[in-house]
CSV table of C-alpha atoms in Angstrom, one decimal:
chain,number,residue,atom,x,y,z
A,1,MET,CA,-0.1,0.0,0.0
A,2,ALA,CA,2.9,2.4,0.8
A,3,VAL,CA,4.5,1.7,-2.6
A,4,GLN,CA,1.2,2.7,-4.2
A,5,GLU,CA,0.9,5.9,-2.4
A,6,LYS,CA,4.4,6.7,-3.1
A,7,ALA,CA,3.9,6.1,-6.9
A,8,ALA,CA,0.8,8.3,-6.7
A,9,LEU,CA,2.7,11.1,-5.3
A,10,MET,CA,5.6,10.8,-8.0
A,11,SER,CA,5.6,13.7,-10.5
A,12,LEU,CA,5.6,12.9,-14.2
A,13,PRO,CA,9.4,13.4,-14.6
A,14,ASP,CA,9.9,11.0,-11.7
A,15,LEU,CA,7.6,8.5,-13.1
A,16,LEU,CA,9.4,8.6,-16.5
A,17,GLU,CA,12.9,8.3,-14.7
A,18,ALA,CA,11.5,5.2,-12.8
A,19,ARG,CA,10.5,3.5,-16.1
A,20,GLY,CA,13.7,4.2,-17.6
A,21,PHE,CA,12.9,7.1,-19.9
A,22,THR,CA,15.4,10.0,-20.1
A,23,ARG,CA,14.5,13.6,-20.6
A,24,ARG,CA,15.7,13.4,-24.2
A,25,ASP,CA,13.2,10.3,-24.7
A,26,PHE,CA,10.5,12.4,-23.4
A,27,LEU,CA,11.2,15.4,-25.5
A,28,LYS,CA,11.6,13.1,-28.6
A,29,TYR,CA,8.0,11.6,-27.8
A,30,CYS,CA,6.7,15.4,-27.4
A,31,GLY,CA,8.3,16.1,-30.8
A,32,SER,CA,6.1,13.1,-32.3
A,33,LEU,CA,3.1,14.4,-30.8
A,34,ALA,CA,3.8,17.9,-32.2
A,35,VAL,CA,4.0,16.4,-35.7
A,36,MET,CA,0.8,14.4,-35.2
A,37,LEU,CA,-0.9,17.7,-34.0
A,38,GLY,CA,0.5,19.5,-37.2
A,39,LEU,CA,3.0,21.6,-35.1
A,40,SER,CA,6.5,22.0,-35.7
A,41,GLN,CA,9.0,19.8,-33.7
A,42,THR,CA,10.2,23.0,-32.1
A,43,ALA,CA,6.9,23.0,-30.1
A,44,ALA,CA,8.0,19.8,-28.3
A,45,PRO,CA,9.5,21.7,-25.3
A,46,GLN,CA,6.0,23.6,-24.7
A,47,ILE,CA,4.2,20.3,-24.9
A,48,ALA,CA,6.5,18.9,-22.3
A,49,GLU,CA,6.3,21.7,-20.1
A,50,ALA,CA,2.3,21.9,-20.3
A,51,LEU,CA,2.3,18.2,-19.4
A,52,VAL,CA,4.7,18.2,-16.5
A,53,THR,CA,3.0,21.4,-15.1
A,54,GLY,CA,-0.5,20.1,-15.4
A,55,ALA,CA,0.8,16.8,-13.7
A,56,GLU,CA,2.5,18.7,-10.7
A,57,SER,CA,-0.1,21.5,-10.3
A,58,GLY,CA,-3.0,19.0,-10.2
A,59,LYS,CA,-4.9,20.6,-12.9
A,60,LEU,CA,-5.6,17.5,-14.7
A,61,LEU,CA,-8.1,17.0,-17.4
A,62,PRO,CA,-11.1,15.0,-16.0
A,63,VAL,CA,-11.9,12.0,-18.1
A,64,VAL,CA,-14.7,9.5,-18.2
A,65,TRP,CA,-13.8,6.3,-20.2
A,66,MET,CA,-17.1,4.3,-21.0
A,67,GLU,CA,-17.3,0.9,-22.9
A,68,GLY,CA,-20.1,-0.3,-25.0
A,69,GLY,CA,-20.2,-3.5,-27.1
A,70,SER,CA,-16.4,-4.3,-27.2
A,71,CYS,CA,-13.6,-6.8,-26.3
A,72,SER,CA,-11.7,-4.0,-24.5
A,73,GLY,CA,-8.9,-4.2,-27.0
A,74,CYS,CA,-8.3,-0.5,-27.1
A,75,THR,CA,-8.0,-0.6,-23.1
A,76,GLU,CA,-5.5,-3.4,-23.4
A,77,ALA,CA,-3.5,-1.6,-26.1
A,78,LEU,CA,-2.9,1.1,-23.4
A,79,ALA,CA,-2.7,-0.9,-20.3
A,80,GLN,CA,-1.8,-4.5,-21.0
A,81,THR,CA,2.0,-4.4,-21.4
A,82,ASN,CA,5.0,-5.2,-19.2
A,83,THR,CA,7.0,-2.2,-20.4
A,84,PRO,CA,4.6,0.8,-20.4
A,85,ASP,CA,5.6,3.5,-23.0
A,86,ILE,CA,5.5,7.2,-22.5
A,87,SER,CA,1.9,7.6,-23.7
A,88,GLU,CA,0.7,5.4,-21.1
A,89,LEU,CA,2.6,7.5,-18.5
A,90,VAL,CA,1.2,10.7,-20.0
A,91,LEU,CA,-2.2,9.2,-19.8
A,92,GLU,CA,-1.5,8.5,-16.1
A,93,THR,CA,-1.3,12.2,-15.5
A,94,ILE,CA,-4.9,12.7,-16.6
A,95,SER,CA,-7.8,12.5,-13.9
A,96,LEU,CA,-9.4,9.3,-15.0
A,97,ASN,CA,-12.5,9.6,-12.9
A,98,TYR,CA,-14.2,6.7,-14.5
A,99,SER,CA,-13.3,3.5,-16.2
A,100,GLU,CA,-15.3,0.3,-16.1
A,101,THR,CA,-12.2,-1.7,-16.8
A,102,LEU,CA,-9.3,0.1,-15.1
A,103,SER,CA,-10.9,1.4,-12.0
A,104,ALA,CA,-10.8,-0.5,-8.6
A,105,ALA,CA,-14.3,0.5,-7.8
A,106,ALA,CA,-17.4,-1.0,-9.1
A,107,GLY,CA,-21.0,-1.1,-8.8
A,108,HIS,CA,-23.0,2.0,-7.7
A,109,SER,CA,-19.8,3.7,-6.4
A,110,MET,CA,-18.4,3.8,-9.9
A,111,GLU,CA,-21.6,5.1,-11.2
A,112,GLN,CA,-21.7,7.8,-8.6
A,113,ALA,CA,-18.2,8.9,-9.8
A,114,ARG,CA,-19.5,9.2,-13.3
A,115,LYS,CA,-22.4,11.4,-12.1
A,116,ASP,CA,-20.4,13.5,-9.8
A,117,THR,CA,-18.1,14.1,-12.9
A,118,ILE,CA,-20.9,15.1,-15.1
A,119,GLU,CA,-22.3,17.5,-12.5
A,120,ALA,CA,-18.9,19.2,-12.0
A,121,GLY,CA,-18.5,19.4,-15.9
A,122,GLY,CA,-15.3,20.4,-17.9
A,123,TYR,CA,-14.7,16.7,-18.9
A,124,VAL,CA,-13.9,14.7,-21.9
A,125,LEU,CA,-15.7,11.4,-22.6
A,126,VAL,CA,-13.6,8.6,-24.2
A,127,TYR,CA,-16.0,5.8,-25.5
A,128,GLU,CA,-14.8,2.4,-26.5
A,129,GLY,CA,-16.9,0.0,-28.4
A,130,ALA,CA,-20.1,0.0,-30.4
A,131,VAL,CA,-23.3,1.4,-29.3
A,132,PRO,CA,-25.9,-1.7,-29.5
A,133,THR,CA,-29.6,-0.3,-29.7
A,134,ALA,CA,-31.6,-3.5,-30.3
A,135,PHE,CA,-34.6,-4.4,-27.9
A,136,ASP,CA,-35.0,-0.5,-26.9
A,137,GLY,CA,-31.2,-0.5,-25.9
A,138,ASN,CA,-31.6,-3.5,-23.2
A,139,VAL,CA,-28.8,-5.3,-25.1
A,140,LEU,CA,-26.2,-3.6,-22.7
A,141,MET,CA,-27.0,-2.7,-19.0
A,142,VAL,CA,-24.6,-0.7,-16.9
A,143,GLY,CA,-25.4,-0.3,-13.1
A,144,GLY,CA,-28.9,-1.0,-13.7
A,145,GLU,CA,-29.2,1.6,-16.5
A,146,LYS,CA,-29.3,1.0,-20.2
A,147,GLY,CA,-26.0,1.7,-21.7
A,148,ILE,CA,-27.4,3.9,-24.4
A,149,ASP,CA,-29.0,6.3,-21.8
A,150,SER,CA,-25.6,6.5,-19.9
A,151,LEU,CA,-23.9,7.3,-23.1
A,152,ALA,CA,-26.5,10.0,-24.0
A,153,GLU,CA,-26.3,11.6,-20.4
A,154,THR,CA,-22.6,11.6,-20.2
A,155,ALA,CA,-22.0,12.8,-23.8
A,156,GLU,CA,-24.5,15.7,-23.6
A,157,HIS,CA,-22.7,17.4,-20.8
A,158,ALA,CA,-19.1,16.6,-21.9
A,159,ASP,CA,-17.0,19.2,-23.6
A,160,ALA,CA,-16.0,16.6,-26.3
A,161,VAL,CA,-16.5,13.0,-27.2
A,162,ILE,CA,-13.6,10.7,-28.4
A,163,ALA,CA,-14.9,7.6,-30.1
A,164,LEU,CA,-11.8,5.2,-29.7
A,165,GLY,CA,-11.4,2.4,-31.9
A,166,SER,CA,-13.3,1.3,-35.1
A,167,CYS,CA,-16.2,-0.1,-33.0
A,168,ALA,CA,-16.8,3.2,-31.4
A,169,CYS,CA,-16.5,5.0,-34.8
A,170,ASP,CA,-19.0,2.9,-36.9
A,171,GLY,CA,-20.0,-0.3,-35.0
A,172,GLY,CA,-17.1,-2.3,-36.1
A,173,TRP,CA,-17.2,-6.0,-35.6
A,174,MET,CA,-20.6,-5.6,-33.6
A,175,ALA,CA,-22.3,-4.0,-36.6
A,176,SER,CA,-21.0,-6.6,-39.2
A,177,ARG,CA,-23.4,-8.8,-40.8
A,178,PRO,CA,-26.0,-9.5,-39.6
A,179,ASN,CA,-25.9,-7.0,-36.9
A,180,ASP,CA,-28.5,-8.6,-34.6
A,181,ALA,CA,-27.7,-6.0,-32.0
A,182,HIS,CA,-28.4,-3.0,-34.3
A,183,ALA,CA,-25.1,-1.7,-33.4
A,184,MET,CA,-23.7,1.6,-34.5
A,185,GLY,CA,-20.9,4.1,-34.0
A,186,VAL,CA,-20.9,7.0,-31.3
A,187,GLN,CA,-21.4,9.8,-33.9
A,188,LYS,CA,-24.5,8.3,-35.6
A,189,TYR,CA,-26.1,7.3,-32.2
A,190,LEU,CA,-25.5,10.9,-30.9
A,191,ALA,CA,-26.8,12.6,-34.1
A,192,ASP,CA,-29.9,10.3,-34.0
A,193,ARG,CA,-30.6,11.4,-30.3
A,194,GLY,CA,-30.0,15.2,-31.3
A,195,ILE,CA,-26.9,15.5,-29.1
A,196,GLU,CA,-24.5,18.0,-30.7
A,197,THR,CA,-21.5,17.4,-28.5
A,198,PRO,CA,-18.4,17.4,-31.0
A,199,VAL,CA,-17.2,14.0,-31.6
A,200,VAL,CA,-13.5,12.9,-32.6
A,201,ASN,CA,-13.3,9.5,-34.3
A,202,ILE,CA,-10.1,7.6,-33.9
A,203,PRO,CA,-10.3,4.4,-35.9
A,204,CYS,CA,-8.2,1.1,-35.9
A,205,CYS,CA,-8.7,-2.1,-34.1
A,206,PRO,CA,-7.4,-1.4,-31.7
A,207,ALA,CA,-6.7,2.2,-31.8
A,208,ASN,CA,-3.1,3.6,-31.2
A,209,PRO,CA,-2.9,5.0,-27.8
A,210,GLU,CA,-0.5,7.7,-29.0
A,211,TRP,CA,-3.3,9.1,-31.1
A,212,LEU,CA,-5.6,9.5,-28.2
A,213,VAL,CA,-2.7,11.1,-26.2
A,214,ALA,CA,-2.3,13.6,-29.1
A,215,VAL,CA,-5.9,14.6,-29.1
A,216,ILE,CA,-6.0,14.9,-25.4
A,217,VAL,CA,-2.8,16.9,-25.3
A,218,GLU,CA,-3.9,19.4,-27.9
A,219,TYR,CA,-7.2,19.9,-26.1
A,220,ALA,CA,-5.6,20.3,-22.6
A,221,LEU,CA,-2.7,22.4,-24.0
A,222,MET,CA,-4.7,24.5,-26.5
A,223,GLY,CA,-8.2,24.2,-25.5
A,224,ARG,CA,-9.3,23.0,-28.8
A,225,LEU,CA,-9.9,19.8,-30.7
A,226,PRO,CA,-7.7,19.0,-33.5
A,227,GLU,CA,-8.8,19.9,-37.1
A,228,LEU,CA,-11.1,17.1,-38.3
A,229,ASN,CA,-11.6,15.7,-41.8
A,230,ALA,CA,-15.2,14.6,-43.3
A,231,LYS,CA,-15.3,11.5,-41.1
A,232,ASN,CA,-14.4,13.5,-37.9
A,233,GLU,CA,-11.0,12.1,-37.7
A,234,PRO,CA,-8.0,14.2,-36.8
A,235,ALA,CA,-7.0,15.2,-40.2
A,236,GLN,CA,-3.4,15.5,-39.5
A,237,MET,CA,-3.1,11.9,-38.4
A,238,PHE,CA,-5.4,10.4,-41.2
A,239,ASN,CA,-4.7,12.4,-44.1
A,240,GLN,CA,-2.8,9.9,-45.9
A,241,THR,CA,-3.1,6.2,-46.8
A,242,VAL,CA,-1.1,3.4,-45.4
A,243,HIS,CA,0.4,2.8,-48.9
A,244,ASP,CA,1.7,6.4,-49.0
A,245,ASN,CA,4.0,5.7,-46.4
A,246,CYS,CA,4.5,2.0,-46.6
A,247,PRO,CA,8.2,0.6,-46.5
A,248,ARG,CA,7.1,-1.9,-49.0
A,249,ARG,CA,5.8,0.4,-51.5
A,250,GLY,CA,8.9,0.5,-53.7
A,251,HIS,CA,8.1,-3.3,-54.5
A,252,PHE,CA,4.7,-2.2,-55.5
A,253,GLU,CA,6.1,0.2,-58.0
A,254,ASN,CA,8.4,-2.5,-59.3
A,255,GLY,CA,5.6,-5.0,-59.6
A,256,GLU,CA,7.2,-7.4,-57.0
A,257,PHE,CA,4.5,-9.1,-55.0
A,258,VAL,CA,3.8,-11.8,-52.7
A,259,TYR,CA,1.2,-14.5,-54.0
A,260,ARG,CA,1.7,-17.1,-51.4
A,261,PHE,CA,3.0,-17.1,-47.6
A,262,GLY,CA,6.0,-19.1,-47.2
A,263,SER,CA,7.4,-18.3,-50.7
A,264,ILE,CA,10.9,-16.6,-51.6
A,265,GLU,CA,9.0,-13.4,-52.5
A,266,GLU,CA,7.8,-13.1,-48.8
A,267,ALA,CA,11.2,-13.8,-47.5
A,268,LYS,CA,12.4,-10.7,-49.6
A,269,GLY,CA,9.8,-8.5,-48.2
A,270,TYR,CA,7.8,-7.9,-51.5
A,271,CYS,CA,4.5,-6.0,-51.5
A,272,LEU,CA,1.6,-7.9,-49.9
A,273,TYR,CA,-1.2,-6.1,-52.3
A,274,ALA,CA,-1.8,-9.5,-54.1
A,275,LEU,CA,-2.7,-11.2,-50.8
A,276,GLY,CA,-5.4,-8.7,-50.0
A,277,CYS,CA,-3.6,-5.6,-48.3
A,278,ARG,CA,-6.0,-2.7,-47.9
A,279,GLY,CA,-3.1,-0.1,-47.6
A,280,PRO,CA,-4.1,1.8,-50.7
A,281,GLN,CA,-7.7,2.5,-49.4
A,282,THR,CA,-6.8,2.8,-45.6
A,283,PHE,CA,-6.2,6.4,-44.4
A,284,THR,CA,-4.1,6.0,-41.3
A,285,ASN,CA,-0.5,7.0,-40.3
A,286,CYS,CA,0.3,3.4,-38.8
A,287,PRO,CA,3.7,3.1,-40.7
A,288,ILE,CA,4.8,6.4,-39.0
A,289,THR,CA,3.4,5.9,-35.6
A,290,ARG,CA,3.4,2.1,-35.2
A,291,TRP,CA,2.6,0.2,-32.1
A,292,ASN,CA,4.5,-0.9,-28.9
A,293,ARG,CA,6.7,1.9,-28.4
A,294,SER,CA,6.9,2.5,-32.2
A,295,LEU,CA,8.5,-0.9,-32.4
A,296,SER,CA,6.5,-2.4,-35.4
A,297,TRP,CA,3.0,-2.4,-37.0
A,298,CYS,CA,1.1,-5.2,-39.2
A,299,VAL,CA,2.7,-4.9,-42.5
A,300,GLU,CA,6.3,-4.7,-41.0
A,301,ALA,CA,5.3,-7.8,-39.0
A,302,GLY,CA,4.4,-9.5,-42.4
A,303,ALA,CA,0.6,-9.2,-42.4
A,304,PRO,CA,-1.3,-7.4,-45.1
A,305,CYS,CA,-3.3,-4.3,-43.9
A,306,ILE,CA,-6.9,-5.6,-43.3
A,307,GLY,CA,-8.2,-2.0,-43.4
A,308,CYS,CA,-9.4,-1.4,-39.8
A,309,GLY,CA,-8.9,2.1,-40.0
A,310,SER,CA,-11.4,2.6,-42.7
A,311,ILE,CA,-14.7,3.9,-41.3
A,312,ASN,CA,-18.2,5.1,-42.3
A,313,PRO,CA,-19.4,6.9,-39.1
A,314,LEU,CA,-22.9,7.4,-40.4
A,315,HIS,CA,-23.3,4.2,-42.3
A,316,PRO,CA,-22.8,1.3,-39.9
A,317,GLN,CA,-23.8,-1.4,-42.7
A,318,ARG,CA,-20.7,-0.5,-44.4
A,319,ASN,CA,-18.3,-0.9,-41.6
A,320,TRP,CA,-14.7,-2.0,-42.2
A,321,VAL,CA,-15.4,-5.7,-41.4
A,322,ASP,CA,-18.1,-6.1,-44.1
A,323,GLU,CA,-15.9,-3.8,-46.5
A,324,SER,CA,-12.7,-5.7,-46.3
A,325,THR,CA,-13.5,-9.6,-45.5
A,326,PRO,CA,-12.3,-11.9,-46.5
A,327,PHE,CA,-9.0,-10.3,-45.5
A,328,LEU,CA,-6.5,-12.3,-47.5
A,329,LYS,CA,-8.5,-11.9,-50.8
A,330,ARG,CA,-8.0,-9.0,-53.1
A,331,HIS,CA,-11.7,-8.0,-53.4
A,332,ARG,CA,-14.3,-8.0,-50.8
A,333,ASP,CA,-17.3,-10.3,-51.1
A,334,VAL,CA,-20.3,-9.0,-52.9
A,335,SER,CA,-23.7,-9.8,-51.2
A,336,LEU,CA,-27.0,-10.9,-52.7
A,337,GLY,CA,-29.1,-11.4,-49.7
A,338,ASP,CA,-27.5,-14.3,-47.6
A,339,PHE,CA,-25.3,-15.3,-50.6
A,340,HIS,CA,-21.9,-13.8,-50.6
A,341,PHE,CA,-19.4,-14.3,-53.4
A,342,GLN,CA,-16.1,-12.7,-54.8
A,343,PRO,CA,-16.2,-10.4,-57.8
A,344,PRO,CA,-13.9,-12.7,-60.0
A,345,VAL,CA,-16.4,-15.5,-59.5
A,346,ALA,CA,-19.2,-13.4,-60.8
A,347,ALA,CA,-17.1,-12.1,-63.7
A,348,LEU,CA,-16.2,-15.7,-64.5
A,349,ALA,CA,-19.8,-16.8,-64.4
A,350,VAL,CA,-20.9,-13.7,-66.6
A,351,THR,CA,-18.1,-14.4,-69.0
A,352,GLY,CA,-19.2,-18.1,-69.4
A,353,LEU,CA,-22.7,-17.0,-70.1
A,354,VAL,CA,-21.7,-14.7,-73.0
A,355,VAL,CA,-19.4,-17.3,-74.4
A,356,ALA,CA,-22.3,-19.9,-74.3
A,357,ALA,CA,-24.6,-17.4,-75.8
A,358,LEU,CA,-22.2,-16.6,-78.6
A,359,VAL,CA,-21.5,-20.2,-79.3
A,360,VAL,CA,-25.3,-20.8,-79.6
A,361,HIS,CA,-25.8,-17.9,-81.8
A,362,GLY,CA,-23.1,-19.1,-84.1
A,363,VAL,CA,-24.3,-22.2,-84.4
A,364,GLY,CA,-27.7,-21.1,-85.2
A,365,MET,CA,-26.2,-18.6,-87.9
A,366,LYS,CA,-24.5,-21.7,-89.4
A,367,VAL,CA,-27.6,-23.9,-89.5
A,368,ALA,CA,-29.5,-21.1,-91.0
A,369,GLY,CA,-26.9,-20.5,-93.9
A,370,ARG,CA,-26.1,-17.0,-92.8
A,371,VAL,CA,-22.6,-17.4,-91.9
A,372,ASP,CA,-20.8,-17.8,-95.3
A,373,GLY,CA,-20.1,-14.6,-96.9
A,374,GLY,CA,-21.4,-12.7,-93.9
A,375,ALA,CA,-24.6,-11.0,-93.4
A,376,ASP,CA,-27.1,-10.2,-96.3
A,377,PHE,CA,-27.1,-6.8,-97.8
A,378,GLU,CA,-30.4,-4.9,-97.3
A,379,PRO,CA,-30.6,-1.8,-99.4
A,380,GLU,CA,-33.5,-0.7,-97.2
A,381,ARG,CA,-33.9,-1.7,-93.6
A,382,ARG,CA,-36.9,-3.5,-92.6
A,383,TRP,CA,-37.7,-1.0,-89.8
A,384,ASP,CA,-37.9,1.8,-92.5
A,385,VAL,CA,-39.8,-0.3,-94.9
A,386,LYS,CA,-42.5,-1.0,-92.0
A,387,ARG,CA,-42.7,2.8,-91.2
A,388,GLY,CA,-42.6,3.9,-94.7
A,389,THR,CA,-40.4,7.2,-94.4
A,390,ASP,CA,-39.8,9.0,-97.9
A,391,GLU,CA,-36.0,9.4,-96.9
A,392,ALA,CA,-35.6,5.9,-96.2
A,393,HIS,CA,-37.4,4.8,-99.5
A,394,ASP,CA,-35.4,7.2,-101.5
A,395,ALA,CA,-32.0,6.0,-100.0
A,396,GLY,CA,-33.2,2.3,-100.4
A,397,ARG,CA,-33.8,2.9,-104.3
A,398,ARG,CA,-30.3,4.5,-104.7
A,399,ALA,CA,-28.8,1.6,-103.2
A,400,ALA,CA,-30.8,-1.0,-105.3
A,401,LYS,CA,-29.7,1.1,-108.3
A,402,LEU,CA,-26.0,1.1,-107.4
A,403,TYR,CA,-26.1,-2.6,-107.0
A,404,ASP,CA,-28.0,-3.1,-110.3
A,405,GLU,CA,-25.2,-1.3,-112.0
A,406,LEU,CA,-22.7,-3.4,-110.1
A,407,ASP,CA,-24.5,-6.4,-111.4
A,408,ALA,CA,-24.6,-5.0,-115.0
A,409,ARG,CA,-20.6,-4.7,-115.0
A,410,GLY,CA,-20.4,-8.4,-113.7
A,411,ILE,CA,-19.1,-7.4,-110.6
A,412,GLU,CA,-20.2,-9.9,-107.7
A,413,THR,CA,-20.9,-8.0,-104.5
A,414,LYS,CA,-20.2,-9.4,-101.3
A,415,ASN,CA,-23.3,-11.1,-99.7
A,416,ASP,CA,-25.5,-9.9,-102.5
A,417,HIS,CA,-26.4,-13.2,-104.1
A,418,ARG,CA,-29.4,-14.0,-101.9
A,419,PHE,CA,-30.6,-10.5,-102.1
A,420,ARG,CA,-30.7,-10.5,-105.8
A,421,LYS,CA,-32.5,-13.9,-105.9
A,422,ILE,CA,-35.0,-12.5,-103.6
A,423,ARG,CA,-35.3,-9.3,-105.7
A,424,GLU,CA,-35.8,-11.4,-109.0
A,425,ALA,CA,-38.4,-13.5,-107.5
A,426,LYS,CA,-40.1,-10.4,-106.4
A,427,ARG,CA,-40.0,-8.9,-109.8
A,428,ALA,CA,-41.4,-12.1,-111.3
A,429,ARG,CA,-44.2,-12.1,-108.9
A,430,GLN,CA,-45.0,-8.4,-109.8
A,431,GLN,CA,-44.8,-9.1,-113.6
A,432,ALA,CA,-47.4,-12.1,-113.1
A,433,ALA,CA,-49.7,-9.9,-111.0
A,434,ASP,CA,-49.6,-7.2,-113.7
A,435,ALA,CA,-50.4,-9.9,-116.5
A,436,ARG,CA,-53.4,-11.0,-114.4
A,437,ALA,CA,-54.6,-7.5,-114.1
A,438,ALA,CA,-54.3,-6.9,-117.8
A,439,GLY,CA,-56.3,-10.2,-118.3
A,440,THR,CA,-53.5,-12.1,-120.0
A,441,ALA,CA,-51.6,-15.0,-118.6
A,442,SER,CA,-47.7,-15.0,-118.8
A,443,PRO,CA,-46.8,-18.8,-119.4
A,444,THR,CA,-43.0,-17.7,-120.0
A,445,ALA,CA,-42.8,-15.8,-116.6
A,446,PRO,CA,-40.3,-17.7,-114.2
A,447,ALA,CA,-41.7,-19.4,-111.0
A,448,PRO,CA,-40.8,-17.8,-107.8
A,449,ASP,CA,-37.9,-19.5,-105.9
A,450,ASP,CA,-39.5,-20.8,-102.8
A,451,SER,CA,-35.9,-21.6,-101.5
A,452,SER,CA,-34.8,-18.1,-101.9
A,453,THR,CA,-37.5,-16.7,-99.8
A,454,LYS,CA,-36.8,-19.2,-97.2
A,455,GLY,CA,-33.4,-18.0,-96.8
A,456,GLY,CA,-31.5,-20.8,-98.6
A,457,ASP,CA,-28.3,-20.6,-100.4
A,458,GLU,CA,-28.0,-21.0,-104.3
């Protein structure tokens, strides 16, 4: 107990020194925070001074950390490590008034701490996990209250809400198909409830603790939230894709890809795009910030980016899980009801149908005798004949005259032999009709060629 009390009284510099961090390490970290905040690294000393002063003066930023439908992965990313990094020590300097996972207290005493913080005001709400709304919010109960009501009450009186992790941003795993809990992100839920407290979305599964620190530091240091993009993410941190800063991008440009795990291409560190890497469409600075004291991150560890930083805050049905799975395929599944398939499968199926149709059409053309020499010549289209336009008739007469002249010169026009037979049969029938109208028979008139009218060849 004495050890815990002594640790509680230690200043931030003492805590850093006790964990093996020098002032140089701390300033370097503050410099990285400055960059994430869109400031020059020359602002590092001011950030360091503000953090130390705030910790020593006791003027700590009150924080309420609530959880919805989650695996507590974002909390674990912060707390579950044997070698805490500087970001965790900085977060120890805030006044964490309420945390369902980290607090020693539980039950009604914890809920009273939340209500006391709400009454005092001037706090920031960090919300982890999705917001389950099915069954009128009875999916999640906390301290005898509906989780959605506790969220609404706390968010309405907060200075700002930080949705930490992709589940809090758009529902994440809980909102993926079939989403029986009717889960969604914090921003959409608050908007639906008419609560206008500003929301900052920090995506990824789990979110990087350093991103959270950067947002809290900017708010505590400057009294403002960071500049946000269209998805309410800190623009400075999420304005470039993973692909933009990926160390394997050179292999992508050279067309050098890994197509199979365990291959020589994987051993050479080639690009993982062919194995379904979602880096080109995922806007996070994972390659720069990285995880675990900036030691590594997914792609550097040999795994393709699965796009957990892609969010759609106002459209939980288009969350990153549904958009990115299956993770090791180049394309996401296309869904028709409960039937899910890959786009290449659909493309092959459609191609097969088209090829089959063309084969059937070709066989039919051959059987009908319409293949040899190509399609028949029509001086006047049937469509024009049926509608009887003067321009079409005139064009047909000119075309027929042209082909008559070619016939007179002995020039065999391509595809004209069947048309010529049909035309001669029509002329014979017309002569016979004229003879009957004149009252005289024409014994020398040639009989119509039935085979020609049926589309047969000579």
